[in-house]
Tab-separated table of C-alpha atoms (C1' of nucleotides) in Angstrom:
chain	number	residue	atom	x	y	z
A	1	MET	CA	20.031	-29.020	-1.117
A	2	ALA	CA	18.519	-29.191	-4.583
A	3	ILE	CA	14.912	-28.278	-5.157
A	4	GLN	CA	12.786	-31.371	-5.582
A	5	PRO	CA	9.723	-31.577	-7.791
A	6	ARG	CA	6.668	-30.866	-5.743
A	7	GLN	CA	4.720	-33.699	-4.220
A	8	LYS	CA	0.975	-33.387	-4.132
A	9	PRO	CA	-0.023	-32.411	-0.604
A	10	GLU	CA	-2.383	-35.325	-0.089
A	11	THR	CA	-2.194	-35.281	3.674
A	12	VAL	CA	-3.448	-31.719	3.962
A	13	SER	CA	-6.842	-31.152	2.421
A	14	THR	CA	-6.499	-27.546	1.352
A	15	GLN	CA	-9.798	-25.940	0.568
A	16	TYR	CA	-7.916	-22.694	1.007
A	17	ALA	CA	-7.648	-20.832	-2.272
A	18	LEU	CA	-5.649	-17.640	-2.089
A	19	ASP	CA	-7.459	-16.208	-5.089
A	20	ASP	CA	-10.772	-16.343	-3.248
A	21	GLN	CA	-9.630	-14.559	-0.098
A	22	ILE	CA	-11.042	-11.097	0.438
A	23	GLY	CA	-7.685	-9.616	1.344
A	24	PHE	CA	-6.031	-10.815	-1.825
A	25	ILE	CA	-8.947	-9.701	-3.987
A	26	LEU	CA	-8.991	-6.290	-2.309
A	27	ARG	CA	-5.320	-5.827	-3.064
A	28	LYS	CA	-5.782	-6.686	-6.727
A	29	VAL	CA	-8.759	-4.388	-7.146
A	30	SER	CA	-6.846	-1.623	-5.391
A	31	GLN	CA	-3.960	-2.152	-7.792
A	32	ARG	CA	-6.239	-1.728	-10.758
A	33	HIS	CA	-7.730	1.388	-9.232
A	34	THR	CA	-4.245	2.765	-8.617
A	35	ALA	CA	-3.363	2.264	-12.281
A	36	ILE	CA	-6.544	3.997	-13.459
A	37	PHE	CA	-5.936	6.816	-11.001
A	38	ALA	CA	-2.336	7.302	-12.092
A	39	ALA	CA	-3.354	7.505	-15.736
A	40	ALA	CA	-5.942	10.171	-14.916
A	41	PHE	CA	-3.768	12.097	-12.423
A	42	PRO	CA	-0.172	11.906	-13.636
A	43	ASP	CA	1.028	14.296	-10.939
A	44	LEU	CA	-0.980	13.210	-7.892
A	45	THR	CA	-1.255	10.004	-5.918
A	46	ALA	CA	-4.622	8.908	-4.579
A	47	PRO	CA	-3.739	9.843	-0.978
A	48	GLN	CA	-2.554	13.254	-2.176
A	49	TRP	CA	-5.802	13.789	-4.051
A	50	ALA	CA	-7.821	12.607	-1.061
A	51	THR	CA	-6.023	15.184	1.060
A	52	LEU	CA	-6.708	17.990	-1.410
A	53	ALA	CA	-10.353	17.020	-1.791
A	54	LYS	CA	-10.915	16.749	1.946
A	55	LEU	CA	-9.221	20.069	2.604
A	56	TYR	CA	-11.468	21.615	-0.017
A	57	GLU	CA	-14.605	20.338	1.621
A	58	SER	CA	-13.510	20.773	5.247
A	59	GLY	CA	-11.394	23.893	5.115
A	60	PRO	CA	-8.252	24.456	7.200
A	61	THR	CA	-7.675	21.491	9.494
A	62	SER	CA	-4.996	20.418	11.918
A	63	GLN	CA	-2.592	17.940	10.388
A	64	ASN	CA	-3.521	14.912	12.494
A	65	GLN	CA	-7.239	15.646	12.189
A	66	LEU	CA	-6.785	15.879	8.437
A	67	GLY	CA	-5.046	12.529	8.545
A	68	ARG	CA	-7.992	10.999	10.351
A	69	LEU	CA	-10.382	12.420	7.763
A	70	VAL	CA	-8.453	10.823	4.919
A	71	ALA	CA	-7.464	7.655	6.810
A	72	LEU	CA	-3.724	8.356	6.942
A	73	ASP	CA	-1.861	7.961	10.203
A	74	ALA	CA	0.192	10.776	11.675
A	75	ALA	CA	3.437	9.663	10.073
A	76	THR	CA	1.915	9.229	6.635
A	77	ILE	CA	-0.167	12.414	6.514
A	78	LYS	CA	2.949	14.366	7.452
A	79	GLY	CA	4.756	13.139	4.371
A	80	VAL	CA	1.756	13.783	2.145
A	81	VAL	CA	1.299	17.315	3.492
A	82	ASP	CA	5.025	17.993	3.140
A	83	ARG	CA	4.969	16.990	-0.512
A	84	LEU	CA	1.780	18.938	-1.264
A	85	GLY	CA	3.296	21.938	0.502
A	86	ALA	CA	6.536	21.647	-1.448
A	87	ARG	CA	4.454	21.872	-4.611
A	88	GLY	CA	2.594	24.934	-3.434
A	89	LEU	CA	-0.798	23.237	-3.159
A	90	THR	CA	-1.096	23.548	0.611
A	91	MET	CA	0.275	25.816	3.315
A	92	THR	CA	0.689	25.360	7.046
A	93	ALA	CA	0.550	27.657	10.043
A	94	PRO	CA	0.678	27.153	13.800
A	95	ASP	CA	-2.685	27.032	15.545
A	96	PRO	CA	-2.926	30.149	17.760
A	97	ALA	CA	-5.260	28.297	20.103
A	98	ASP	CA	-3.126	25.178	20.520
A	99	ALA	CA	0.636	25.305	20.221
A	100	ARG	CA	0.814	21.589	19.475
A	101	ARG	CA	-1.195	21.891	16.299
A	102	VAL	CA	-0.245	22.715	12.750
A	103	VAL	CA	-3.128	23.956	10.642
A	104	VAL	CA	-3.077	22.848	7.010
A	105	ALA	CA	-4.959	24.773	4.330
A	106	LEU	CA	-5.208	24.876	0.557
A	107	THR	CA	-3.396	27.612	-1.302
A	108	GLU	CA	-5.093	29.283	-4.229
A	109	ALA	CA	-3.223	26.882	-6.505
A	110	GLY	CA	-4.451	24.011	-4.336
A	111	ARG	CA	-8.053	25.187	-4.617
A	112	LYS	CA	-7.759	25.389	-8.367
A	113	GLU	CA	-6.125	21.971	-8.536
A	114	ALA	CA	-8.973	20.529	-6.463
A	115	GLU	CA	-11.616	22.122	-8.658
A	116	ARG	CA	-9.890	20.842	-11.776
A	117	GLY	CA	-9.640	17.407	-10.151
A	118	PHE	CA	-13.228	16.777	-9.135
A	119	PRO	CA	-14.541	15.747	-12.564
A	120	VAL	CA	-11.392	13.733	-13.203
A	121	ALA	CA	-11.802	11.909	-9.914
A	122	GLU	CA	-15.419	11.164	-10.790
A	123	ALA	CA	-14.217	9.676	-14.053
A	124	VAL	CA	-11.712	7.496	-12.184
A	125	THR	CA	-14.523	6.095	-10.058
A	126	VAL	CA	-16.671	5.471	-13.103
A	127	GLU	CA	-13.869	3.747	-14.979
A	128	THR	CA	-12.967	1.599	-11.995
A	129	LEU	CA	-16.574	0.434	-11.724
A	130	ALA	CA	-17.195	0.203	-15.456
A	131	ALA	CA	-17.668	-3.572	-15.398
A	132	LEU	CA	-20.655	-3.256	-13.070
A	133	SER	CA	-24.218	-2.085	-13.639
A	134	VAL	CA	-25.488	0.930	-11.748
A	135	GLU	CA	-27.265	-1.320	-9.252
A	136	GLU	CA	-24.189	-3.444	-8.769
A	137	ARG	CA	-22.059	-0.371	-8.133
A	138	ALA	CA	-24.390	0.793	-5.396
A	139	GLN	CA	-24.459	-2.696	-3.964
A	140	LEU	CA	-20.689	-2.965	-3.938
A	141	VAL	CA	-20.243	0.376	-2.226
A	142	GLN	CA	-22.853	-0.538	0.346
A	143	LEU	CA	-21.209	-3.877	1.104
A	144	LEU	CA	-17.744	-2.352	1.348
A	145	LYS	CA	-18.935	0.431	3.625
A	146	ALA	CA	-20.228	-2.218	5.995
A	147	LEU	CA	-16.637	-3.421	6.298
A	148	GLU	CA	-14.958	-0.067	6.905
B	1	MET	CA	0.176	34.998	4.271
B	2	ALA	CA	-2.079	34.025	7.145
B	3	ILE	CA	-4.620	31.257	6.724
B	4	GLN	CA	-8.096	32.680	6.270
B	5	PRO	CA	-11.266	30.991	7.497
B	6	ARG	CA	-12.778	28.969	4.732
B	7	GLN	CA	-15.388	30.441	2.479
B	8	LYS	CA	-18.180	28.176	1.378
B	9	PRO	CA	-17.466	27.109	-2.193
B	10	GLU	CA	-20.787	28.324	-3.552
B	11	THR	CA	-19.549	28.754	-7.072
B	12	VAL	CA	-18.553	25.139	-7.457
B	13	SER	CA	-21.384	22.723	-6.884
B	14	THR	CA	-19.473	19.758	-5.536
B	15	GLN	CA	-21.461	16.594	-5.559
B	16	TYR	CA	-18.123	14.884	-5.193
B	17	ALA	CA	-17.846	13.189	-1.820
B	18	LEU	CA	-14.498	11.591	-1.147
B	19	ASP	CA	-16.030	9.165	1.325
B	20	ASP	CA	-18.229	7.670	-1.384
B	21	GLN	CA	-15.464	7.040	-3.921
B	22	ILE	CA	-14.579	3.427	-4.546
B	23	GLY	CA	-10.842	4.036	-4.295
B	24	PHE	CA	-11.087	5.677	-0.923
B	25	ILE	CA	-13.424	3.003	0.405
B	26	LEU	CA	-11.156	0.261	-0.918
B	27	ARG	CA	-8.213	1.760	0.904
B	28	LYS	CA	-10.081	1.919	4.192
B	29	VAL	CA	-11.351	-1.647	3.921
B	30	SER	CA	-7.843	-2.797	3.035
B	31	GLN	CA	-6.518	-1.024	6.097
B	32	ARG	CA	-8.952	-2.867	8.323
B	33	HIS	CA	-8.031	-6.140	6.701
B	34	THR	CA	-4.354	-5.392	7.227
B	35	ALA	CA	-4.964	-4.809	10.926
B	36	ILE	CA	-6.906	-8.067	11.284
B	37	PHE	CA	-4.215	-9.897	9.362
B	38	ALA	CA	-1.395	-8.485	11.471
B	39	ALA	CA	-3.140	-9.505	14.673
B	40	ALA	CA	-3.554	-13.054	13.369
B	41	PHE	CA	-0.077	-13.312	11.782
B	42	PRO	CA	2.349	-11.342	13.951
B	43	ASP	CA	5.345	-12.501	11.919
B	44	LEU	CA	4.039	-12.393	8.355
B	45	THR	CA	2.679	-9.667	6.129
B	46	ALA	CA	-0.216	-10.407	3.783
B	47	PRO	CA	2.034	-10.421	0.666
B	48	GLN	CA	4.461	-12.764	2.445
B	49	TRP	CA	1.618	-15.093	3.348
B	50	ALA	CA	0.240	-14.933	-0.183
B	51	THR	CA	3.658	-15.948	-1.466
B	52	LEU	CA	3.907	-18.886	0.919
B	53	ALA	CA	0.371	-20.042	0.171
B	54	LYS	CA	0.845	-19.791	-3.584
B	55	LEU	CA	4.162	-21.626	-3.451
B	56	TYR	CA	2.454	-24.366	-1.465
B	57	GLU	CA	-0.266	-24.810	-4.046
B	58	SER	CA	1.871	-24.282	-7.149
B	59	GLY	CA	5.192	-25.796	-6.159
B	60	PRO	CA	8.580	-24.403	-7.209
B	61	THR	CA	8.112	-21.389	-9.477
B	62	SER	CA	10.363	-18.852	-11.125
B	63	GLN	CA	10.502	-15.616	-9.172
B	64	ASN	CA	8.741	-13.378	-11.689
B	65	GLN	CA	6.096	-16.002	-12.396
B	66	LEU	CA	5.518	-16.287	-8.661
B	67	GLY	CA	5.138	-12.536	-8.549
B	68	ARG	CA	2.493	-12.658	-11.237
B	69	LEU	CA	0.617	-15.348	-9.341
B	70	VAL	CA	0.483	-13.220	-6.208
B	71	ALA	CA	0.123	-9.874	-7.993
B	72	LEU	CA	3.509	-8.473	-6.997
B	73	ASP	CA	5.725	-6.872	-9.610
B	74	ALA	CA	9.285	-8.022	-10.185
B	75	ALA	CA	10.820	-5.470	-7.827
B	76	THR	CA	8.396	-6.229	-5.016
B	77	ILE	CA	8.413	-10.026	-5.234
B	78	LYS	CA	12.179	-9.922	-5.054
B	79	GLY	CA	12.096	-8.206	-1.692
B	80	VAL	CA	9.411	-10.533	-0.380
B	81	VAL	CA	11.316	-13.627	-1.519
B	82	ASP	CA	14.540	-12.248	-0.047
B	83	ARG	CA	12.919	-11.770	3.336
B	84	LEU	CA	11.211	-15.157	3.302
B	85	GLY	CA	14.511	-16.728	2.304
B	86	ALA	CA	16.379	-14.928	5.077
B	87	ARG	CA	13.933	-16.500	7.518
B	88	GLY	CA	14.426	-19.976	6.101
B	89	LEU	CA	10.911	-20.330	4.725
B	90	THR	CA	11.902	-20.407	1.059
B	91	MET	CA	14.980	-21.361	-0.935
B	92	THR	CA	16.127	-20.427	-4.409
B	93	ALA	CA	18.086	-22.165	-7.138
B	94	PRO	CA	18.999	-21.327	-10.723
B	95	ASP	CA	16.748	-22.867	-13.371
B	96	PRO	CA	18.836	-25.427	-15.300
B	97	ALA	CA	16.641	-24.910	-18.343
B	98	ASP	CA	16.825	-21.114	-18.410
B	99	ALA	CA	19.782	-19.229	-17.031
B	100	ARG	CA	17.731	-16.072	-16.580
B	101	ARG	CA	15.397	-17.679	-14.102
B	102	VAL	CA	15.586	-18.166	-10.360
B	103	VAL	CA	13.367	-20.938	-9.061
B	104	VAL	CA	11.787	-20.306	-5.668
B	105	ALA	CA	10.539	-23.160	-3.498
B	106	LEU	CA	9.325	-23.728	0.042
B	107	THR	CA	11.700	-25.221	2.563
B	108	GLU	CA	10.404	-27.790	5.015
B	109	ALA	CA	9.964	-24.960	7.513
B	110	GLY	CA	8.074	-23.021	4.857
B	111	ARG	CA	5.750	-25.946	4.172
B	112	LYS	CA	5.012	-26.290	7.866
B	113	GLU	CA	4.441	-22.556	8.211
B	114	ALA	CA	2.007	-22.677	5.309
B	115	GLU	CA	0.119	-25.619	6.769
B	116	ARG	CA	-0.076	-23.890	10.127
B	117	GLY	CA	-1.247	-20.744	8.400
B	118	PHE	CA	-4.144	-22.016	6.325
B	119	PRO	CA	-6.724	-22.149	9.141
B	120	VAL	CA	-5.482	-18.815	10.487
B	121	ALA	CA	-5.838	-17.217	7.080
B	122	GLU	CA	-9.365	-18.603	6.810
B	123	ALA	CA	-10.141	-16.981	10.144
B	124	VAL	CA	-8.784	-13.653	8.899
B	125	THR	CA	-11.150	-13.794	5.937
B	126	VAL	CA	-14.077	-14.676	8.193
B	127	GLU	CA	-13.313	-11.896	10.639
B	128	THR	CA	-12.885	-9.348	7.857
B	129	LEU	CA	-16.291	-10.260	6.462
B	130	ALA	CA	-17.986	-10.729	9.843
B	131	ALA	CA	-20.357	-7.803	9.321
B	132	LEU	CA	-21.887	-9.470	6.266
B	133	SER	CA	-24.261	-12.396	5.877
B	134	VAL	CA	-23.121	-15.461	3.972
B	135	GLU	CA	-25.018	-14.295	0.886
B	136	GLU	CA	-23.563	-10.815	1.107
B	137	ARG	CA	-20.039	-12.216	1.380
B	138	ALA	CA	-20.498	-14.207	-1.793
B	139	GLN	CA	-22.009	-11.174	-3.484
B	140	LEU	CA	-19.143	-8.936	-2.441
B	141	VAL	CA	-16.516	-11.373	-3.651
B	142	GLN	CA	-18.335	-11.773	-6.939
B	143	LEU	CA	-18.601	-8.020	-7.475
B	144	LEU	CA	-14.959	-7.422	-6.581
B	145	LYS	CA	-13.776	-10.209	-8.860
B	146	ALA	CA	-15.540	-8.478	-11.718
B	147	LEU	CA	-13.232	-5.514	-11.081
B	148	GLU	CA	-9.934	-7.394	-10.907
C	1	DG	C1'	-2.716	24.020	41.595
C	2	DG	C1'	-0.253	20.197	40.197
C	3	DA	C1'	0.609	15.285	39.089
C	4	DC	C1'	-0.810	12.499	35.489
C	5	DA	C1'	-2.952	11.250	31.335
C	6	DA	C1'	-3.895	12.289	26.609
C	7	DT	C1'	-3.023	14.646	22.254
C	8	DT	C1'	-0.078	16.503	18.601
C	9	DA	C1'	3.603	16.366	15.669
C	10	DT	C1'	7.990	14.397	14.528
C	11	DT	C1'	11.371	10.857	13.671
C	12	DT	C1'	13.178	6.227	12.716
C	13	DG	C1'	12.879	1.714	10.797
C	14	DC	C1'	10.870	-1.693	8.055
C	15	DA	C1'	7.814	-3.449	4.270
C	16	DT	C1'	5.158	-2.961	0.358
C	17	DA	C1'	4.190	-0.652	-4.360
C	18	DC	C1'	5.561	0.930	-8.743
C	19	DA	C1'	8.187	3.385	-12.500
C	20	DA	C1'	12.322	3.283	-14.964
C	21	DA	C1'	16.801	1.769	-16.282
C	22	DT	C1'	20.170	-2.021	-16.838
C	23	DG	C1'	22.462	-6.383	-18.265
C	24	DA	C1'	22.098	-11.161	-19.254
C	25	DA	C1'	19.698	-14.740	-21.545
C	26	DT	C1'	16.246	-16.481	-24.568
C	27	DT	C1'	12.780	-16.218	-28.315
C	28	DT	C1'	11.160	-14.670	-32.557
C	29	DG	C1'	10.964	-13.530	-37.474
C	30	DG	C1'	12.762	-12.992	-41.756
D	1	DC	C1'	21.149	-18.274	-38.704
D	2	DC	C1'	21.053	-13.819	-36.830
D	3	DA	C1'	19.369	-9.244	-35.656
D	4	DA	C1'	15.622	-7.523	-33.076
D	5	DA	C1'	12.351	-8.118	-29.664
D	6	DT	C1'	11.183	-10.169	-25.397
D	7	DT	C1'	11.814	-12.010	-20.862
D	8	DC	C1'	14.051	-12.279	-16.408
D	9	DA	C1'	16.115	-10.545	-12.524
D	10	DT	C1'	18.180	-6.654	-10.328
D	11	DT	C1'	18.817	-1.917	-8.867
D	12	DT	C1'	17.497	2.862	-7.857
D	13	DG	C1'	14.321	6.316	-6.485
D	14	DT	C1'	9.967	7.933	-4.760
D	15	DA	C1'	5.664	7.343	-2.084
D	16	DT	C1'	2.665	5.198	0.923
D	17	DG	C1'	1.640	2.494	5.348
D	18	DC	C1'	2.355	1.308	10.019
D	19	DA	C1'	4.719	0.434	14.583
D	20	DA	C1'	7.260	2.517	18.115
D	21	DA	C1'	9.644	6.088	20.496
D	22	DT	C1'	10.100	11.015	21.682
D	23	DA	C1'	9.262	15.936	23.039
D	24	DA	C1'	6.118	19.556	23.645
D	25	DT	C1'	1.696	20.912	24.875
D	26	DT	C1'	-2.865	20.572	26.679
D	27	DG	C1'	-6.582	18.356	29.371
D	28	DT	C1'	-8.206	15.933	33.524
D	29	DC	C1'	-9.104	15.244	38.107
D	30	DC	C1'	-8.357	14.996	42.953
DNA sequence: GGACAATTATTTGCATACAAATGAATTTGG
DNA sequence: CCAAATTCATTTGTATGCAAATAATTGTCC
């Protein structure tokens, strides 16, 4: 069947505009953030950086707990930790107190990478929010945190 | 080397708080939206729905152009269109005017699915934003659109 | 103490995302 | 008009993201 020219959908009054939906807007803003992040961190993804930064501030943490802290489910945090470990930024060891657990920690290289990254990550945030005034930035963060 | 208990990073004054960074917050809000969306649309992902909705409002569109309209790159829109096509919601045909192009259009089933979906998608937006007042919702959308 | 529930980590499968490379077709500029 | 640049679609490879199933371990509670 050939494709016919579209007929105006007169019967269905569609107020719905995809471009105004919060989910669609969130995805586009996230895409822009991802691009800014990638330019600033050529060798780390945002979830990888989040994992490094959280390990730095929390210290050695079990893998699943670490995942909860950085909002990555068990399957995803495993992959992230595996890749960070393969690059020598993290190390793992069994938890002596709980045989189910794997404790993840930064290596010295991981600590240094985190410390190098902090100002860069700040710059990523600033660049992402550059179109907004200081008040608007605070407002946006506050509104988004209400939706977490 | 065994994992040592963390030492407080006194040397590095870290104002940086991952949980306050816009990228991290965006990811968490997107995750919540994804969960709400999945509960409302058990058989469609958000990008699939976006594609259906945009096809409904724009009519037959070349695949890459469609991707631009829904913010999916050429590789990603191809997969989405393939899966929608496999389910009979879209159909494709070569563009007679340009042999490079593939024109994507809704099938009758796709049109019906879109029309069924509009009110559901509205409800997803409402539920995602439920924690905010009407003014705050408008404010949030306005701020996010400034960052697109 | 022991059955049962819950937690932890792993694995598989599917669906975005995006970079990069490719080949075919079209557009552009001189 | 024609060589170069651009566009379009596809393919490959890597990295999330999430559901579901599994095995091992630990916690609960009667």
